[in-house]
Coordinates of C-alpha atoms in Angstrom, one line a residue:
Chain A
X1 CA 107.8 136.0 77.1
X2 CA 105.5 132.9 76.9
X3 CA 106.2 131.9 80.5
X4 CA 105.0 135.2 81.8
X5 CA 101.6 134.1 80.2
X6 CA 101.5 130.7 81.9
X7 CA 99.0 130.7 85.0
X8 CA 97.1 127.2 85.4
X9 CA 98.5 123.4 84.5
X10 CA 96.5 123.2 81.5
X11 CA 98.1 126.1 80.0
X12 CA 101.4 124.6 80.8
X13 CA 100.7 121.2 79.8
X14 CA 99.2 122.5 76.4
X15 CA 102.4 125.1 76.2
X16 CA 104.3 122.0 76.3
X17 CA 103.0 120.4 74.0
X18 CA 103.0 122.9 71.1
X19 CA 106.7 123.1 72.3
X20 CA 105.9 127.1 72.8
X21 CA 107.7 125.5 76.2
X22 CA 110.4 123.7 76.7
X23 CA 112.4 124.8 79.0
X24 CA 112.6 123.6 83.0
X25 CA 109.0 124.0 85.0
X26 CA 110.7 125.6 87.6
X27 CA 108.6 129.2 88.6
X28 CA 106.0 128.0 86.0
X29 CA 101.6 128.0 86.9
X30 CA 102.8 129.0 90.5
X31 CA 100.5 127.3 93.4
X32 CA 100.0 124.1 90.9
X33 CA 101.3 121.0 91.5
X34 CA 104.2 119.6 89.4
X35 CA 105.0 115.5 89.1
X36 CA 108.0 113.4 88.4
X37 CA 106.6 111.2 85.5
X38 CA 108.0 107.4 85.4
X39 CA 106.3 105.0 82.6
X40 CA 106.5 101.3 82.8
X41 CA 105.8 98.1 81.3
X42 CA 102.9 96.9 83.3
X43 CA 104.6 93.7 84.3
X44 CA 106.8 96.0 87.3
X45 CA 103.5 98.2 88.0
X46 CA 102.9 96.0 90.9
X47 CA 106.0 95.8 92.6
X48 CA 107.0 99.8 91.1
X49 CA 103.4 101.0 92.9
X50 CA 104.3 98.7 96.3
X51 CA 107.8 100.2 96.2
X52 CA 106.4 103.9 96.2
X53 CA 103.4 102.7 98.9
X54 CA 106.4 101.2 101.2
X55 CA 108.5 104.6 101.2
X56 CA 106.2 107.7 100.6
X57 CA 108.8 110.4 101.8
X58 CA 110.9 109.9 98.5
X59 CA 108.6 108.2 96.5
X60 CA 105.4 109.9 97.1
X61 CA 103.1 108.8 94.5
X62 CA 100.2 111.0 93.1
X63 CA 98.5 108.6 90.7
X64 CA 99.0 106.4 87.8
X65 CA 97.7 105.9 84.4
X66 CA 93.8 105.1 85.2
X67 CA 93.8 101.7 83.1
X68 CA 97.4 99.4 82.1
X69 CA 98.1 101.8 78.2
X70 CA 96.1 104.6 79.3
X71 CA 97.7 108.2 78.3
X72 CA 95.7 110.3 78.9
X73 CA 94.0 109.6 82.3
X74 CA 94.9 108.7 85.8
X75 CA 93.5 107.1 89.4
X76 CA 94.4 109.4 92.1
X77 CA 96.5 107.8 95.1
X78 CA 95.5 111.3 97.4
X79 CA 92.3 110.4 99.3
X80 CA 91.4 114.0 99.1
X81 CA 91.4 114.2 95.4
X82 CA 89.5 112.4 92.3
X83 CA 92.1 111.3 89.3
X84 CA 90.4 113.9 87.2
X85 CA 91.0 116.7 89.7
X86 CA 94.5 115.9 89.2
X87 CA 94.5 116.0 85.6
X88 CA 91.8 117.0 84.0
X89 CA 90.1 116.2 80.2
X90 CA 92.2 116.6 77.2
X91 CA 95.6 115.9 78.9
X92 CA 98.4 113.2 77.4
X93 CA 101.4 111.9 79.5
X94 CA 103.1 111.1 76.1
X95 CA 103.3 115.3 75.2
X96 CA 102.1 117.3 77.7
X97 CA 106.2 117.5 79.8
X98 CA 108.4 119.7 77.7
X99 CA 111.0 117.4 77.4
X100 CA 110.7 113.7 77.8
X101 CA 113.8 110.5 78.4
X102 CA 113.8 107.2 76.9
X103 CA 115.5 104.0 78.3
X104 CA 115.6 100.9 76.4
X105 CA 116.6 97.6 78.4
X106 CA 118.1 100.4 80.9
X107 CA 120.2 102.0 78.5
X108 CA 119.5 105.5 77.6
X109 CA 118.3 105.8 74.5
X110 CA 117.0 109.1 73.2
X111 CA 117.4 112.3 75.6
X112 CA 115.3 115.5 76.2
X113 CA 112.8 114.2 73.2
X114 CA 109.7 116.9 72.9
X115 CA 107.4 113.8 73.0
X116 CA 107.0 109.7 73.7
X117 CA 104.0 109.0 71.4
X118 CA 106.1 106.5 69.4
X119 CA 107.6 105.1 72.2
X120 CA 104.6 104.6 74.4
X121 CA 102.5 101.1 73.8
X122 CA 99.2 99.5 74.8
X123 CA 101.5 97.6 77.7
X124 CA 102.8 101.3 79.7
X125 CA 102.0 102.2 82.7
X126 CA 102.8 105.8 84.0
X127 CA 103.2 107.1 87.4
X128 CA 103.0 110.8 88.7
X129 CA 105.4 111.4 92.4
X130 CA 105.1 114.1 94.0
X131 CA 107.7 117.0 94.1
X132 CA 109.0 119.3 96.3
X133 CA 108.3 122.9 94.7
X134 CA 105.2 122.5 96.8
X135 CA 106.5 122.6 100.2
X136 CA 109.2 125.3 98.8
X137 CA 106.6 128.2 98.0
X138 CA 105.2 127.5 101.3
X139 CA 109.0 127.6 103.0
X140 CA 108.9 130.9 101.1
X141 CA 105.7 132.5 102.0
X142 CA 106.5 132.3 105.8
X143 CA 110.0 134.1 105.3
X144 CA 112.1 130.7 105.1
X145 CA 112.7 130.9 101.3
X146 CA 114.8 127.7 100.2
X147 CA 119.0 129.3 99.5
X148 CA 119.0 128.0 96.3
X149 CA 116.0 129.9 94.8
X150 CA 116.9 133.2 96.3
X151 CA 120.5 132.7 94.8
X152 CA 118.8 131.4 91.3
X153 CA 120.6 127.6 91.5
X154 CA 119.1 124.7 91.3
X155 CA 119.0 122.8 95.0
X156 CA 122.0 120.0 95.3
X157 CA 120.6 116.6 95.5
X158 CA 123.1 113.6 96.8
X159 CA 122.8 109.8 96.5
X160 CA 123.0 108.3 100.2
X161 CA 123.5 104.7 102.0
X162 CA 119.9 104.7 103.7
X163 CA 117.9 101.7 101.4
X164 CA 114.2 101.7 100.7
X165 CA 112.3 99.6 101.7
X166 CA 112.6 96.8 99.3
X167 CA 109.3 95.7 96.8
X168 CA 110.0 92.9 94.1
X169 CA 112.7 93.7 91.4
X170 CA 113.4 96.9 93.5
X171 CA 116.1 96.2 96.0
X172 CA 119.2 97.7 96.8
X173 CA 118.2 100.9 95.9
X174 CA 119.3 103.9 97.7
X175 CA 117.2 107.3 99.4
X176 CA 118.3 109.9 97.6
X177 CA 118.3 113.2 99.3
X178 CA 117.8 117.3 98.9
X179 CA 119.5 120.0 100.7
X180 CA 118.7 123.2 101.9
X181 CA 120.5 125.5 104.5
X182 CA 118.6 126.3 107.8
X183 CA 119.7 128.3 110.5
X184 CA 119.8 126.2 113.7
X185 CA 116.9 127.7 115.9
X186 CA 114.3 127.6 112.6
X187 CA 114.3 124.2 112.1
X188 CA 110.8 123.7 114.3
X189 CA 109.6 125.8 112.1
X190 CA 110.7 124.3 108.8
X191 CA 109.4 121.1 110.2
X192 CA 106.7 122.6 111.0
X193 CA 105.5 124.4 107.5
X194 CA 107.3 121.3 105.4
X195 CA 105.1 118.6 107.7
X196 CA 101.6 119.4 106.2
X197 CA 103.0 118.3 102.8
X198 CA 103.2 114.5 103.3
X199 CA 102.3 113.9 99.6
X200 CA 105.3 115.6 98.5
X201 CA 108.3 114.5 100.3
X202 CA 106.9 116.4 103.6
X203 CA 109.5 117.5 106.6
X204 CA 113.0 116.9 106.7
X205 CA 114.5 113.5 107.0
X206 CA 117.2 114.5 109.0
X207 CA 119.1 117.5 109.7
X208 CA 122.7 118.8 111.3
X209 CA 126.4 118.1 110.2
X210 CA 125.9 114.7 112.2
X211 CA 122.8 113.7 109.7
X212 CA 125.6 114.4 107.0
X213 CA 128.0 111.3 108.4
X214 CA 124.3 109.6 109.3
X215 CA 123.7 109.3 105.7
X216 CA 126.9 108.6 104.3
X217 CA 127.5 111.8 102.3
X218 CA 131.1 112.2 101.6
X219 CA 131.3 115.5 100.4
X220 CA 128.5 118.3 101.0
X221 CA 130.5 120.5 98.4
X222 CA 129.7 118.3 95.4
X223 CA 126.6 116.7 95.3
X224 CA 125.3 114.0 92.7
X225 CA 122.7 116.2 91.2
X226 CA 121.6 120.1 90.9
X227 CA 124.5 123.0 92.3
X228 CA 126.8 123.1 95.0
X229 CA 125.6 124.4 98.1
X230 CA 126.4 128.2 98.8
X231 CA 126.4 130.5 102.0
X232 CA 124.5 133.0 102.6
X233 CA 126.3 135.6 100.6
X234 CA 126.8 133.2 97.8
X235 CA 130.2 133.4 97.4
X236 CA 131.7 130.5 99.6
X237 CA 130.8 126.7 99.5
X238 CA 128.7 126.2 102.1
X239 CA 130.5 123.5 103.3
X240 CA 133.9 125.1 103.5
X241 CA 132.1 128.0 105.2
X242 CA 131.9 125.7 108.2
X243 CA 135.4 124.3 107.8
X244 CA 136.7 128.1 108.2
X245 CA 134.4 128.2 111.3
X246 CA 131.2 127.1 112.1
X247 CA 129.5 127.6 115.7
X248 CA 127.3 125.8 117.6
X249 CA 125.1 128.5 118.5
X250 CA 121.1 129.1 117.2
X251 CA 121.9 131.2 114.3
X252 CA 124.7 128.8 112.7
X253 CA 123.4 127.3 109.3
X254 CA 123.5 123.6 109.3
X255 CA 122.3 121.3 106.3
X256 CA 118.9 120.0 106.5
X257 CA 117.9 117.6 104.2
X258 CA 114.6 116.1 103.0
X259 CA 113.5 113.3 100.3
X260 CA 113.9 113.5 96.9
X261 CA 111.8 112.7 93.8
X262 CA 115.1 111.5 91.9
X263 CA 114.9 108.4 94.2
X264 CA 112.2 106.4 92.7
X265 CA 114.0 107.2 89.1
X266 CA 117.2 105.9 90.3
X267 CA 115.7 103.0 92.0
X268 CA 113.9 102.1 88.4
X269 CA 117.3 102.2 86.3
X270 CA 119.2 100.2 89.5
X271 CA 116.9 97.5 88.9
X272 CA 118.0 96.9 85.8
X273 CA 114.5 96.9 84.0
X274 CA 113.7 94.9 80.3
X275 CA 112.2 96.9 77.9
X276 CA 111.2 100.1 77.3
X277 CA 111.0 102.5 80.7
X278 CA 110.4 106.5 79.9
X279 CA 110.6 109.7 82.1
X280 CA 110.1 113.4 82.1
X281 CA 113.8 114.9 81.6
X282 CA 115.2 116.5 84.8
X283 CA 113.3 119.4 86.2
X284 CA 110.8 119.2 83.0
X285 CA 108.1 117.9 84.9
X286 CA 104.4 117.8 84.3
X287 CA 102.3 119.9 85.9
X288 CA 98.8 119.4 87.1
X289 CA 95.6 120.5 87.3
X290 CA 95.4 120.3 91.3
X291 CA 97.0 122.8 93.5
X292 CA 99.7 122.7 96.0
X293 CA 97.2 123.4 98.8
X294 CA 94.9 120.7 97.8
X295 CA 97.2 118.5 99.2
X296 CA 98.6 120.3 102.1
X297 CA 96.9 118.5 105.6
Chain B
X1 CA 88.3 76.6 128.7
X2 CA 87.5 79.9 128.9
X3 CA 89.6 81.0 125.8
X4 CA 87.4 78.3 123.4
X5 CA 84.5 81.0 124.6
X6 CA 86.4 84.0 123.6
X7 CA 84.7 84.6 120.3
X8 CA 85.2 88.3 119.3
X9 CA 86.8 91.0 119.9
X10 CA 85.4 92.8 122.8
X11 CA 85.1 89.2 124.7
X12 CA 88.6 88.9 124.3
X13 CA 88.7 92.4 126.2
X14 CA 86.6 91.8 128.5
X15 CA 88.5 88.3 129.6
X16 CA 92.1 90.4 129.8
X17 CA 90.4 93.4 131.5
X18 CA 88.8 90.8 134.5
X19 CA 92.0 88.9 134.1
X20 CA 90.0 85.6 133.4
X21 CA 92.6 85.9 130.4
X22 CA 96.2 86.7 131.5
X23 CA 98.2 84.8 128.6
X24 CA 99.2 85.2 124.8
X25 CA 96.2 85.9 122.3
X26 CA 97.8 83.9 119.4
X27 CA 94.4 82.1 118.3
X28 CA 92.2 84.2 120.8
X29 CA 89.1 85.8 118.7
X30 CA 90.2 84.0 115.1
X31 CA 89.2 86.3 112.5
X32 CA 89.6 89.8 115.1
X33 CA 92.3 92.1 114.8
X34 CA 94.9 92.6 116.7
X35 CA 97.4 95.5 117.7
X36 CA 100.3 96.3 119.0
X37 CA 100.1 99.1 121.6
X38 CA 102.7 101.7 122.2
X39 CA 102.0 104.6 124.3
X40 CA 103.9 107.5 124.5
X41 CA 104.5 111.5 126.8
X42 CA 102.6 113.6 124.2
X43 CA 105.8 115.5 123.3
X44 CA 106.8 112.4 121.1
X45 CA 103.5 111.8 119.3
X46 CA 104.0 113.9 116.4
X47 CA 107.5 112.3 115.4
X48 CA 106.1 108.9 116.6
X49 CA 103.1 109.1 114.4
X50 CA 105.2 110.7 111.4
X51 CA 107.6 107.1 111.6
X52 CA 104.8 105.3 111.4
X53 CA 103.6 107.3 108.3
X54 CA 107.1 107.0 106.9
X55 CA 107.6 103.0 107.2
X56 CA 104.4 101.8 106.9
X57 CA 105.5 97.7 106.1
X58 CA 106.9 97.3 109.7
X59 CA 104.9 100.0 111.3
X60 CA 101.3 100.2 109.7
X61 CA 99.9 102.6 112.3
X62 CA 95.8 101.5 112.7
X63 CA 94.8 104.0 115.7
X64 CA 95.5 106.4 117.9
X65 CA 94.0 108.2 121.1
X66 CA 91.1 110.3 120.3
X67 CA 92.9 113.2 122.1
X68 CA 95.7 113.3 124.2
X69 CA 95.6 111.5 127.4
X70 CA 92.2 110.0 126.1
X71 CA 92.4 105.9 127.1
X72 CA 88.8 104.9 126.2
X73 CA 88.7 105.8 122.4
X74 CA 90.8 105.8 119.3
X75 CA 91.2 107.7 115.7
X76 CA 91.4 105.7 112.7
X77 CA 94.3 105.8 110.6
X78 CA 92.4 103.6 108.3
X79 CA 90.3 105.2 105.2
X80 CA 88.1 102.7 105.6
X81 CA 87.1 102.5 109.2
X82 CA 86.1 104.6 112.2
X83 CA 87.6 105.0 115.3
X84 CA 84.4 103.4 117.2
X85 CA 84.8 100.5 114.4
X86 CA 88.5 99.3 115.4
X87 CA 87.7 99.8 119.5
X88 CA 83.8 100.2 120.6
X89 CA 82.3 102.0 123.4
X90 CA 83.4 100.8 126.8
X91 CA 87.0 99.9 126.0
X92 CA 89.8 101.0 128.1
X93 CA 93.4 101.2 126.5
X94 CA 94.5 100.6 130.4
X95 CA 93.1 97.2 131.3
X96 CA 92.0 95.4 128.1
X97 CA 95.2 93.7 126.9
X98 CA 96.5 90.6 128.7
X99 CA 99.8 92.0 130.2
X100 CA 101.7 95.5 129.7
X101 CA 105.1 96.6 130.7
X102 CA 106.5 99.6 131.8
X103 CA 109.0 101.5 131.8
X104 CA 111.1 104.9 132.9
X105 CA 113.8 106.9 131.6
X106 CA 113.8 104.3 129.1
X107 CA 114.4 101.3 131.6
X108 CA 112.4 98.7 132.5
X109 CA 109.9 99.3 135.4
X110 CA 107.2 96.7 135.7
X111 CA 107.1 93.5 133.2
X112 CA 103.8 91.7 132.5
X113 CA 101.8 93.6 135.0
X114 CA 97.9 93.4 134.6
X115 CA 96.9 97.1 134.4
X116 CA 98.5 100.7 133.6
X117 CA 96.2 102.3 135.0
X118 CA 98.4 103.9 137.4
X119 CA 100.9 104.9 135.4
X120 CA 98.4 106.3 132.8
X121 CA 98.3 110.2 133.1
X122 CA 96.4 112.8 130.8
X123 CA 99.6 113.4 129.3
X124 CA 99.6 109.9 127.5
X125 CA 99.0 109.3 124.0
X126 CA 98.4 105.7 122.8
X127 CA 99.0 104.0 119.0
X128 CA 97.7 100.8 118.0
X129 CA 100.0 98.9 115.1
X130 CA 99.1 96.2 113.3
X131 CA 100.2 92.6 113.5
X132 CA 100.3 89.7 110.9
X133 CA 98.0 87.3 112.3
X134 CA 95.7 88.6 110.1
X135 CA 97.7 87.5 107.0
X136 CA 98.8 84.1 108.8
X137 CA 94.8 83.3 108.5
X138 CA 94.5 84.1 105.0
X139 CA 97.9 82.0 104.3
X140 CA 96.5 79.1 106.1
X141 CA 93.0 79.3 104.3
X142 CA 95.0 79.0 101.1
X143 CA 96.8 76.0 101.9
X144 CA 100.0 77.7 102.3
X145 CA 99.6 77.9 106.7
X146 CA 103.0 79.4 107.9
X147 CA 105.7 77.0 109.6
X148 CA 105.5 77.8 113.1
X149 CA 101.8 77.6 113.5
X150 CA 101.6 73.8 111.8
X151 CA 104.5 72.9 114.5
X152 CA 103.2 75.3 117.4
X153 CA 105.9 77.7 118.1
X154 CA 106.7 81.3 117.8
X155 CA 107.6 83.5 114.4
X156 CA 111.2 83.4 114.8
X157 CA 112.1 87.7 114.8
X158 CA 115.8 88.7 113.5
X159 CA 117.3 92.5 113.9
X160 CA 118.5 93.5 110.9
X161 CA 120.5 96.3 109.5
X162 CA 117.8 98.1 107.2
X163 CA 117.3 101.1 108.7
X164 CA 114.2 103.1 109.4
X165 CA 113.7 106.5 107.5
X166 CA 114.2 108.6 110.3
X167 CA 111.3 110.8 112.0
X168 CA 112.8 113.5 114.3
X169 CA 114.0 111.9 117.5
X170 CA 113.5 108.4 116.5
X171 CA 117.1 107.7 114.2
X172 CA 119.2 105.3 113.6
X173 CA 116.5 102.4 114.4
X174 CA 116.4 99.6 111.7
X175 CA 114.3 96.5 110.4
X176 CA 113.3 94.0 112.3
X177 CA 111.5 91.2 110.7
X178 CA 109.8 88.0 111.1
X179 CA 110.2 84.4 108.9
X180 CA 108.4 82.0 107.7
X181 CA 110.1 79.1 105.4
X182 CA 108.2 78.5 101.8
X183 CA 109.0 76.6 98.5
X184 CA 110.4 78.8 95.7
X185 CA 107.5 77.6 93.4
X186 CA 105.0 79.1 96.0
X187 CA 106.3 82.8 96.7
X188 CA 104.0 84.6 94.0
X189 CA 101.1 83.2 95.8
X190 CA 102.5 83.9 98.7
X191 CA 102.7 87.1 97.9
X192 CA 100.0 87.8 96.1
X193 CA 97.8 86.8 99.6
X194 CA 99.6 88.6 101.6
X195 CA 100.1 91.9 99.3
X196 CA 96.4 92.3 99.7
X197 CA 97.2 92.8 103.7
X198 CA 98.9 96.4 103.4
X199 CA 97.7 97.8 107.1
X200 CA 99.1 94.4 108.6
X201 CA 102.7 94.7 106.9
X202 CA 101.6 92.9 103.5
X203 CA 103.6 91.2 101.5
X204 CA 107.1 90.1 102.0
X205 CA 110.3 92.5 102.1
X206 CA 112.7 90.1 100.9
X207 CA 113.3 86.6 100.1
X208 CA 115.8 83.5 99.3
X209 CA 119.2 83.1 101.0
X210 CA 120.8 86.2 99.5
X211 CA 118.0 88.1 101.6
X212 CA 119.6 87.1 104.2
X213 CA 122.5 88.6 103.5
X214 CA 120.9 91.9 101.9
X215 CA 119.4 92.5 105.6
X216 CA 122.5 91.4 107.4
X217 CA 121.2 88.5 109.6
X218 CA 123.7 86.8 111.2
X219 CA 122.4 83.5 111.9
X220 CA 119.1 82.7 110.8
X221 CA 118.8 79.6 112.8
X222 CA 119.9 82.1 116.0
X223 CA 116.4 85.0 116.1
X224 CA 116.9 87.8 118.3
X225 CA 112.9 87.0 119.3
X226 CA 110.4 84.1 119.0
X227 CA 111.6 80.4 118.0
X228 CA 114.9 79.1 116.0
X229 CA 113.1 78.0 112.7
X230 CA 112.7 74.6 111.9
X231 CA 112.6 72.5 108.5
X232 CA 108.9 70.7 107.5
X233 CA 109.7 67.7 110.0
X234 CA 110.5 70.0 113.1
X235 CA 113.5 67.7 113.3
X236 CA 116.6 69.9 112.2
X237 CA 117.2 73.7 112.5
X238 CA 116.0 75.6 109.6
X239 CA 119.1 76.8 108.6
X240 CA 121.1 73.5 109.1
X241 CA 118.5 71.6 106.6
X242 CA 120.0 74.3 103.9
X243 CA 123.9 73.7 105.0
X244 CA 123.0 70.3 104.9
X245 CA 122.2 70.3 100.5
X246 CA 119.5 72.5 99.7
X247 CA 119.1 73.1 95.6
X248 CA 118.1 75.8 93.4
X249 CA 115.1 73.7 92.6
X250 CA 111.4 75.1 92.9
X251 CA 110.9 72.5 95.6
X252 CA 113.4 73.9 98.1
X253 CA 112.5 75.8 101.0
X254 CA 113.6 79.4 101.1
X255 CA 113.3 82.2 104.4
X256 CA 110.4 84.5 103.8
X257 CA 110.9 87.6 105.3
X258 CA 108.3 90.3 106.4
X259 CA 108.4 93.6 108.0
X260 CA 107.4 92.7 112.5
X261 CA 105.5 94.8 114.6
X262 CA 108.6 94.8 116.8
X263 CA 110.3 97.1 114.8
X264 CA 108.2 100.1 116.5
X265 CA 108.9 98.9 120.0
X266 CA 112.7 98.9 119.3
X267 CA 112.6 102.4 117.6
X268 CA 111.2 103.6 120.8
X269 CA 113.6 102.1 123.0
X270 CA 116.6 103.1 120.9
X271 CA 115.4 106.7 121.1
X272 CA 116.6 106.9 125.0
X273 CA 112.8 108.6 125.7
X274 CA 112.6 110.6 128.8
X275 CA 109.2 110.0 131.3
X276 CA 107.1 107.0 130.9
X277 CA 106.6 104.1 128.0
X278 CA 104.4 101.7 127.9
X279 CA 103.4 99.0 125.6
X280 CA 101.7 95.7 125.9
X281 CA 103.9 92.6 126.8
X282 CA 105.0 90.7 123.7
X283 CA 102.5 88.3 122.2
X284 CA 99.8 89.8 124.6
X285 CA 98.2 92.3 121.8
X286 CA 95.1 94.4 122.6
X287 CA 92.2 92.7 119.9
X288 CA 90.2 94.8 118.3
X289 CA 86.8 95.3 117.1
X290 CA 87.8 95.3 113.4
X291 CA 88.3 92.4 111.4
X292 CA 90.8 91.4 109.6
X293 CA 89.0 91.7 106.1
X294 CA 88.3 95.0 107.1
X295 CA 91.6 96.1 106.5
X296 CA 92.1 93.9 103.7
X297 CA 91.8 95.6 99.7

């Protein structure tokens, strides 16, 4: 029962490293933030740190590696907060996710690795985004909690057609999106809890079964990442539960949808990238020292 | 002569306000910023303000009114300035650009009329969005001025089929941009001086005649706004010059695209707003006490 034990980032981070956890950071140091981690040769830093500046709702960036090779401290992109607030003395990008992917000329090439200190180099450059467990604990306080955590699954993620905005060597690349189920007359109020959380993917980007067709998702049932989408009760797909019937009245569920923190990760290996390009494995993200309310507005 | 005596920002006010200036304020001020100004029923603001925050490159949001229905002063949206350091005491949102329009239910009520005062009401909420004369200064200081200016015309302005990231009920809105022609060998510096102009779109989105396709221009010697582009000679259409035998060669000229402050304007009128709009009349920005190194990292 280590995870019980877990309260602050630093005890995650150094949990992590001992690899006493390993597991997803989902649920773990409740109330602190947790970051997507993408490392770089420093040569795409520019146009990697312009891409996330152009398109903050899926690419919300936290701060970066304080000097080009530096592991073990970062500049802060949040006005509010200093790079050490974020992660404090003693940390290391290169151990301190519990698990850790490794792309070499944008080919896979080791998977859920406990560590990157071989792979990382004087030349890296790492990134923290933003994520959106923070807006989700808020969603849950107020009474709104997220479908996928009360039914223990992870939220479905889809690739759409909307584009970023373009930066350099990152073009083409696509918004990817999250889902959660709303009831039609909360949605002011989801916008309203989800909208003071601008550095982590904020309010929805779109909602209703006409932002579905909007951003060229073809099938709600089977998204790209994370689980299918359930109903209430959890026992029908929630988008066959509106083929067998859905209203148009205030208390039908509709999809509502909001950026995702896979986006910048798939706009990195789209680009097609020389060298050697590392990330934290899928929902094994690093958590920090500053706390979801620091960066609430 | 009186625009040769028009020598900062407040002047420039001052002129438009007594309408001893009534025309374009391309080269009015030199070294002032300038805005675009979009003013909105209150009951927009919120998603208006969050587009802005969500596409910064074509709509770098500087200002807004200090409180609802307040015409006289602004809030910064800049770290790095105050409200009373982008418009000073005595300013009036109403009277000091050249020429606004107006309009109703989304339609077009009065075009290039000297004052909104009338139409102004304490329900009003006005934004102020950056333009790229700032950057055309720098490009020209470095030897690198942009096409149109050397041959007097206007940017030439295209629609394109990039779409925003949506902000409640502002959808479906895309792109638009402006071009300006340079040789391959001098992008990187073109870039580089513009990249350092992020609150006055920065540097380009896109480049090279594949960019025109990637944004889904039609015809780039055929702009939805401003002047058909023109080769070095101002002889032959821009796009002609290329049909005609342009290489891959680091001497050819290639279209330079970068996010316009038009892109706003069209947002707002795509969203079929109910009440009254008003902006200033193209070309005939509001200039600002700020400068433009102000804004510049």
């Amino acid at each position: 029962m280590i995870q019980t034990s877990i309260i602050t980032g630093q005890q995650a981070r150094l949990a992590s490293r001992s690899n006493a956890h390993t597991t997803s950071t989902s649920g773990l140091a409740p109330g602190y933030l947790q970051a997507n981690l993408i490392i770089l040769p420093s040569r795409y830093a520019s146009d990697f740190r312009n891409l996330c500046a152009r398109n903050p709702v899926p690419c919300p960036l936290i701060a970066e590696s304080a000097t080009t090779g530096c592991g073990d401290a970062v500049i802060s992109h949040i006005n509010t907060l200093r790079g050490d607030e974020i992660l404090g003395k003693g940390s290391d990008l290169r151990r301190d996710a519990p698990r850790y992917m490794v792309y070499k000329d944008s080919k896979l090439e080791k998977s859920h690795c406990s560590d990157i200190t071989e792979e990382w180099t004087s030349d890296h450059v790492a990134f923290l985004i933003g994520c959106s467990y923070s807006f989700e604990a808020e969603l849950t306080a107020a009474g709104l909690p997220p479908r996928q955590l009360v039914l223990g699954r992870n939220v479905p993620m889809y690739r759409t057609t909307l584009r970023l905005c373009p930066s350099g060597v990152f073009r083409g690349a696509t918004y990817v999106v999250s889902m959660r189920p709303y009831k039609r007359r909360d949605i002011e109020m989801v916008r309203s809890i989800t909208r003071r959380f601008g550095a982590t993917h904020g309010e929805p980007l779109d909602w209703g079964w006409e932002a579905v067709e909007r951003l060229g998702i073809e099938d709600i049932d089977a998204p790209e990442w994370g689980d299918a989408p359930m109903d209430g009760d959890g026992k029908r797909a929630f988008g066959r539960a509106r083929a067998e019937g859905g209203g148009e009245c205030e208390d039908e569920e509709i999809p509502v949808f909001w950026g995702c923190g896979v986006t910048p990760q798939e706009a990195v290996m789209r680009a097609g990238l020389e060298g050697v390009v590392m990330a934290h494995a899928p929902g094994h993200m690093l958590v920090l020292d500053a706390r979801d309310e620091d960066i609430a507005r």
